[in-house]
Amino acid sequence: AGLLRDDNQARKLTCLRALETEWYPALTCPPGRYKRTKEDIEGGCAGANITCPERFTCLCRPCREGDELEFIRDGGAPQRCVEMQACGVLDVRQNELLSFRVLDNLRREAVGSGFRARLLLTEPQDFFGEPLPDEGPGVWEVNMSTSARGRHLLGFSLDGQPIGNYIMIQVKDAACGYLQEVTAEGGCRCTESA
């Protein structure tokens, strides 16, 4: 496979020669676009009913639009979340387990302290992500829970360095039964009229 790379110093595009089995690491995408997984790229031409000539490797739409970090909940498609705005895919109730996957479209791997999601409250709460090697590099599963109601900033870091943008999550009141009210800690208590 031959791939083009923008050589800013020479002010020209250069062709990268890569062996058929090593084309994926050489593939680069323009700013604001990210590599699809190797499996998605390899199946892309067949999915578009495009046949590739013998002895060639065809790359159909190898890049896609996206954000540096995207979020996946309940096995859905990756969701983009706007910086400093509420990210509906991560809404949760008090003390409810929020389990989601973070997709780092730059496919970075942790080499030190790992992936961390930090919920910015009066006392910040840290939640560490577990890498998912079967999903490829740059995918982590985060499980978190808080009793703090309202909108809160959520930031991310990899090996102690900030990555992505701060987003907001909405923590709604805990679900209580009839004639019950929510406590500040996310518990339920009977109302005066009960």
Tab-separated table of C-alpha atoms in Angstrom:
chain	number	residue	atom	x	y	z
A	1	ALA	CA	0.000	0.000	0.000
A	2	GLY	CA	1.216	3.514	-0.683
A	3	LEU	CA	-0.024	6.275	1.576
A	4	LEU	CA	0.317	10.033	1.386
A	5	ARG	CA	1.738	12.119	4.206
A	6	ASP	CA	1.858	15.912	4.360
A	7	ASP	CA	5.513	16.877	4.787
A	8	ASN	CA	5.308	20.435	6.151
A	9	GLN	CA	9.074	20.999	6.045
A	10	ALA	CA	9.361	20.083	2.369
A	11	ARG	CA	5.930	21.658	1.676
A	12	LYS	CA	4.776	18.671	-0.341
A	13	LEU	CA	2.949	15.376	-0.058
A	14	THR	CA	5.146	12.302	0.121
A	15	CYS	CA	4.204	8.724	-0.637
A	16	LEU	CA	4.846	6.223	2.116
A	17	ARG	CA	5.564	2.711	1.010
A	18	ALA	CA	4.297	0.144	3.429
A	19	LEU	CA	4.188	-3.601	3.297
A	20	GLU	CA	0.696	-4.966	2.956
A	21	THR	CA	0.722	-6.170	6.555
A	22	GLU	CA	2.105	-2.883	7.949
A	23	TRP	CA	-0.075	-0.266	6.229
A	24	TYR	CA	-2.252	0.544	9.247
A	25	PRO	CA	0.415	2.232	11.442
A	26	ALA	CA	1.515	4.368	8.467
A	27	LEU	CA	-1.990	5.680	7.819
A	28	THR	CA	-2.595	9.263	8.952
A	29	CYS	CA	-5.751	11.359	8.851
A	30	PRO	CA	-6.230	15.111	8.476
A	31	PRO	CA	-7.024	17.233	11.582
A	32	GLY	CA	-10.488	16.576	13.008
A	33	ARG	CA	-10.611	13.118	11.441
A	34	TYR	CA	-9.500	9.867	13.016
A	35	LYS	CA	-8.508	6.408	11.838
A	36	ARG	CA	-11.202	3.805	11.815
A	37	THR	CA	-10.213	0.449	13.242
A	38	LYS	CA	-8.185	-1.760	10.945
A	39	GLU	CA	-11.105	-4.199	10.759
A	40	ASP	CA	-13.538	-1.426	9.750
A	41	ILE	CA	-11.158	-0.214	7.040
A	42	GLU	CA	-10.544	-3.718	5.683
A	43	GLY	CA	-14.288	-4.352	5.439
A	44	GLY	CA	-15.149	-0.880	4.151
A	45	CYS	CA	-14.669	-1.518	0.437
A	46	ALA	CA	-16.600	-4.777	0.492
A	47	GLY	CA	-19.392	-3.022	2.402
A	48	ALA	CA	-19.497	-0.371	-0.345
A	49	ASN	CA	-19.503	-3.092	-3.067
A	50	ILE	CA	-16.108	-2.002	-4.371
A	51	THR	CA	-13.757	-4.748	-5.511
A	52	CYS	CA	-10.049	-4.252	-5.278
A	53	PRO	CA	-7.702	-5.431	-8.059
A	54	GLU	CA	-5.644	-8.498	-7.250
A	55	ARG	CA	-2.358	-7.819	-5.368
A	56	PHE	CA	-3.620	-4.420	-4.135
A	57	THR	CA	-4.981	-3.287	-0.812
A	58	CYS	CA	-7.863	-0.853	-1.123
A	59	LEU	CA	-8.637	1.610	1.644
A	60	CYS	CA	-12.184	2.939	1.470
A	61	ARG	CA	-12.974	5.795	3.833
A	62	PRO	CA	-10.219	4.992	6.335
A	63	CYS	CA	-10.860	8.188	8.332
A	64	ARG	CA	-13.963	9.465	10.050
A	65	GLU	CA	-15.006	12.694	11.702
A	66	GLY	CA	-14.956	12.684	15.459
A	67	ASP	CA	-13.639	14.207	18.650
A	68	GLU	CA	-10.456	13.301	20.444
A	69	LEU	CA	-12.541	11.460	23.055
A	70	GLU	CA	-15.922	9.864	22.418
A	71	PHE	CA	-18.224	8.039	24.805
A	72	ILE	CA	-20.069	4.740	24.495
A	73	ARG	CA	-22.820	3.647	26.863
A	74	ASP	CA	-24.847	0.449	26.823
A	75	GLY	CA	-23.131	-0.896	23.710
A	76	GLY	CA	-24.314	2.008	21.536
A	77	ALA	CA	-22.398	3.964	18.932
A	78	PRO	CA	-19.670	6.402	20.015
A	79	GLN	CA	-21.156	9.762	21.039
A	80	ARG	CA	-19.490	13.136	20.730
A	81	CYS	CA	-19.793	15.493	23.692
A	82	VAL	CA	-19.361	19.248	23.307
A	83	GLU	CA	-16.771	20.898	25.543
A	84	MET	CA	-18.223	22.428	28.732
A	85	GLN	CA	-21.766	21.328	27.841
A	86	ALA	CA	-23.957	18.578	29.245
A	87	CYS	CA	-23.306	15.199	27.656
A	88	GLY	CA	-26.702	13.471	27.650
A	89	VAL	CA	-25.240	10.021	27.058
A	90	LEU	CA	-23.674	10.279	30.542
A	91	ASP	CA	-26.747	11.434	32.523
A	92	VAL	CA	-27.259	9.430	35.703
A	93	ARG	CA	-29.207	9.421	38.992
A	94	GLN	CA	-27.641	9.862	42.414
A	95	ASN	CA	-25.704	6.783	43.592
A	96	GLU	CA	-26.551	4.949	40.361
A	97	LEU	CA	-23.653	3.156	38.711
A	98	LEU	CA	-22.619	4.972	35.551
A	99	SER	CA	-20.684	2.564	33.365
A	100	PHE	CA	-19.343	3.808	30.047
A	101	ARG	CA	-16.487	3.358	27.626
A	102	VAL	CA	-14.155	6.116	26.543
A	103	LEU	CA	-12.772	5.873	23.019
A	104	ASP	CA	-9.540	7.808	22.533
A	105	ASN	CA	-9.515	8.375	18.782
A	106	LEU	CA	-5.755	8.967	18.901
A	107	ARG	CA	-5.475	5.363	20.166
A	108	ARG	CA	-2.973	6.217	22.905
A	109	GLU	CA	-1.960	3.528	25.370
A	110	ALA	CA	-1.263	4.050	29.050
A	111	VAL	CA	2.348	3.459	30.050
A	112	GLY	CA	2.319	4.903	33.574
A	113	SER	CA	-0.471	5.852	35.955
A	114	GLY	CA	-3.224	4.933	33.499
A	115	PHE	CA	-6.506	6.525	32.456
A	116	ARG	CA	-8.435	8.640	34.953
A	117	ALA	CA	-11.800	10.407	34.895
A	118	ARG	CA	-12.018	13.212	37.490
A	119	LEU	CA	-15.383	14.517	38.640
A	120	LEU	CA	-14.823	18.094	39.799
A	121	LEU	CA	-16.758	18.621	43.025
A	122	THR	CA	-15.776	20.476	46.213
A	123	GLU	CA	-13.689	17.369	46.857
A	124	PRO	CA	-12.772	15.931	43.421
A	125	GLN	CA	-13.580	12.262	42.888
A	126	ASP	CA	-11.289	10.127	40.734
A	127	PHE	CA	-12.379	7.056	38.811
A	128	PHE	CA	-9.832	4.927	37.000
A	129	GLY	CA	-10.507	3.355	33.635
A	130	GLU	CA	-9.777	-0.245	32.838
A	131	PRO	CA	-8.193	-0.831	29.423
A	132	LEU	CA	-10.135	-3.084	27.070
A	133	PRO	CA	-7.439	-4.853	25.019
A	134	ASP	CA	-9.996	-6.718	22.892
A	135	GLU	CA	-11.242	-3.317	21.646
A	136	GLY	CA	-7.729	-2.221	20.645
A	137	PRO	CA	-5.585	0.514	22.171
A	138	GLY	CA	-7.219	3.659	23.502
A	139	VAL	CA	-10.470	2.175	24.840
A	140	TRP	CA	-11.220	2.244	28.575
A	141	GLU	CA	-14.181	1.248	30.699
A	142	VAL	CA	-15.056	3.655	33.510
A	143	ASN	CA	-17.446	2.887	36.373
A	144	MET	CA	-18.452	5.758	38.602
A	145	SER	CA	-21.111	6.842	41.064
A	146	THR	CA	-21.763	10.002	43.087
A	147	SER	CA	-24.419	11.375	45.414
A	148	ALA	CA	-23.748	15.001	44.381
A	149	ARG	CA	-26.796	16.312	42.484
A	150	GLY	CA	-26.554	18.801	39.633
A	151	ARG	CA	-24.255	19.432	36.699
A	152	HIS	CA	-20.594	18.663	37.251
A	153	LEU	CA	-17.453	18.947	35.151
A	154	LEU	CA	-15.762	15.717	34.183
A	155	GLY	CA	-12.164	15.776	32.961
A	156	PHE	CA	-9.838	13.061	31.713
A	157	SER	CA	-6.140	12.317	31.911
A	158	LEU	CA	-3.769	9.661	30.649
A	159	ASP	CA	-0.595	8.973	32.609
A	160	GLY	CA	-1.178	12.214	34.536
A	161	GLN	CA	-1.515	14.406	31.418
A	162	PRO	CA	-4.892	15.997	30.535
A	163	ILE	CA	-6.505	14.690	27.342
A	164	GLY	CA	-9.706	15.711	25.605
A	165	ASN	CA	-12.040	18.444	26.793
A	166	TYR	CA	-13.953	18.926	30.003
A	167	ILE	CA	-17.564	17.878	29.620
A	168	MET	CA	-20.535	18.134	31.948
A	169	ILE	CA	-22.592	15.312	33.364
A	170	GLN	CA	-26.042	15.714	34.872
A	171	VAL	CA	-26.652	13.893	38.172
A	172	LYS	CA	-30.404	13.754	38.746
A	173	ASP	CA	-32.265	13.088	41.985
A	174	ALA	CA	-32.372	9.480	43.122
A	175	ALA	CA	-35.579	7.633	42.238
A	176	CYS	CA	-37.766	7.418	45.339
A	177	GLY	CA	-41.171	5.856	45.834
A	178	TYR	CA	-44.580	7.360	46.482
A	179	LEU	CA	-44.676	9.695	49.513
A	180	GLN	CA	-40.878	9.695	49.727
A	181	GLU	CA	-38.385	12.466	49.162
A	182	VAL	CA	-34.737	12.439	48.180
A	183	THR	CA	-32.065	13.234	50.758
A	184	ALA	CA	-28.926	15.211	49.905
A	185	GLU	CA	-26.964	11.935	50.040
A	186	GLY	CA	-29.233	10.306	47.466
A	187	GLY	CA	-31.268	8.221	49.869
A	188	CYS	CA	-35.058	8.219	50.300
A	189	ARG	CA	-37.104	9.130	53.359
A	190	CYS	CA	-40.804	9.313	54.075
A	191	THR	CA	-42.423	12.715	53.672
A	192	GLU	CA	-44.329	14.484	56.444
A	193	SER	CA	-47.655	13.528	54.857
A	194	ALA	CA	-46.834	9.809	54.728
